[in-house]
Amino acid sequence: DSMRDEGIFDGDLIGVHRTNDARSGQVVIARIDDEVTVKLLKIGRGPAGQEMIRLLPRNPDYEPIEVRPGQDFAIEGLYCGLVRPNA
């Protein structure tokens, strides 16, 4: 339920446009190490001016994920819609 405020709920099937190109503010499917997650992508600058990537949940009960330098990270695609089974 980390994306509930985006209207994405547990059990929903999401449509994904497969691409590794994404802009800050888009909902992405991201791979961090061996985990895949759906989050809001935020790209900014850290205190020393380096690029900083954060993956934000759309539920205040969850903490943002900060991608650390050297961590295995990839954008797998962009969220583009959903199907809600049994709705």
XYZ file of C-alpha atoms in Angstrom:
87
model
C 0.000 0.000 0.000
C 2.999 2.329 -0.363
C 1.390 3.913 -3.455
C -2.217 4.150 -2.208
C -2.375 7.955 -2.531
C -1.499 7.509 -6.217
C -4.494 5.161 -6.536
C -2.387 1.985 -6.785
C -3.456 -0.701 -4.306
C -2.229 -4.155 -3.293
C -3.378 -6.678 -5.902
C -3.677 -4.175 -8.762
C -2.051 -5.117 -12.054
C -0.135 -2.186 -13.495
C 0.663 -1.318 -17.082
C 4.316 -0.522 -17.662
C 5.973 1.240 -20.575
C 9.349 -0.466 -20.637
C 12.085 2.163 -20.775
C 15.135 3.151 -18.796
C 14.515 6.857 -19.410
C 12.516 8.744 -16.774
C 12.142 12.294 -15.510
C 11.790 13.566 -11.976
C 8.121 13.522 -10.961
C 7.172 10.380 -12.903
C 5.980 7.147 -11.300
C 8.576 4.532 -12.160
C 9.258 0.856 -11.770
C 12.767 0.750 -10.337
C 15.181 -2.032 -9.477
C 17.414 -1.508 -6.460
C 19.807 -4.369 -5.883
C 17.510 -7.426 -6.103
C 14.216 -5.630 -5.338
C 11.709 -4.078 -7.710
C 9.478 -1.247 -6.514
C 6.944 1.261 -7.841
C 7.620 4.798 -6.589
C 7.615 8.486 -7.508
C 11.043 9.442 -8.888
C 12.697 12.592 -7.567
C 16.047 13.684 -8.948
C 17.788 16.628 -7.341
C 21.089 17.869 -6.009
C 22.629 16.906 -2.687
C 24.470 19.272 -0.340
C 27.755 18.866 -2.237
C 26.052 19.406 -5.610
C 26.042 15.731 -6.586
C 22.986 14.198 -8.233
C 20.633 12.653 -5.679
C 17.970 10.093 -6.568
C 15.055 9.467 -4.219
C 12.124 7.103 -4.648
C 9.099 8.450 -2.833
C 6.157 6.407 -1.621
C 2.684 7.907 -1.968
C 1.677 6.914 1.545
C 3.002 8.855 4.552
C 3.391 5.615 6.532
C 6.426 4.714 4.389
C 9.896 6.275 4.239
C 11.520 7.510 1.014
C 14.283 5.378 -0.484
C 17.553 7.173 -1.200
C 19.678 5.554 -3.870
C 23.248 5.471 -2.609
C 26.247 5.982 -4.904
C 27.484 2.647 -6.212
C 24.193 0.880 -5.445
C 22.809 -1.371 -8.207
C 19.941 0.798 -9.510
C 17.981 0.870 -12.759
C 14.743 2.294 -14.087
C 12.823 -0.638 -15.582
C 9.851 1.352 -16.877
C 7.143 3.978 -16.391
C 3.779 3.370 -14.780
C 1.036 3.969 -17.361
C -2.196 2.554 -15.905
C -3.776 -0.277 -13.974
C -6.340 -3.042 -13.935
C -8.069 -3.786 -10.665
C -9.056 -7.480 -10.621
C -12.357 -8.374 -8.932
C -13.438 -4.721 -8.713
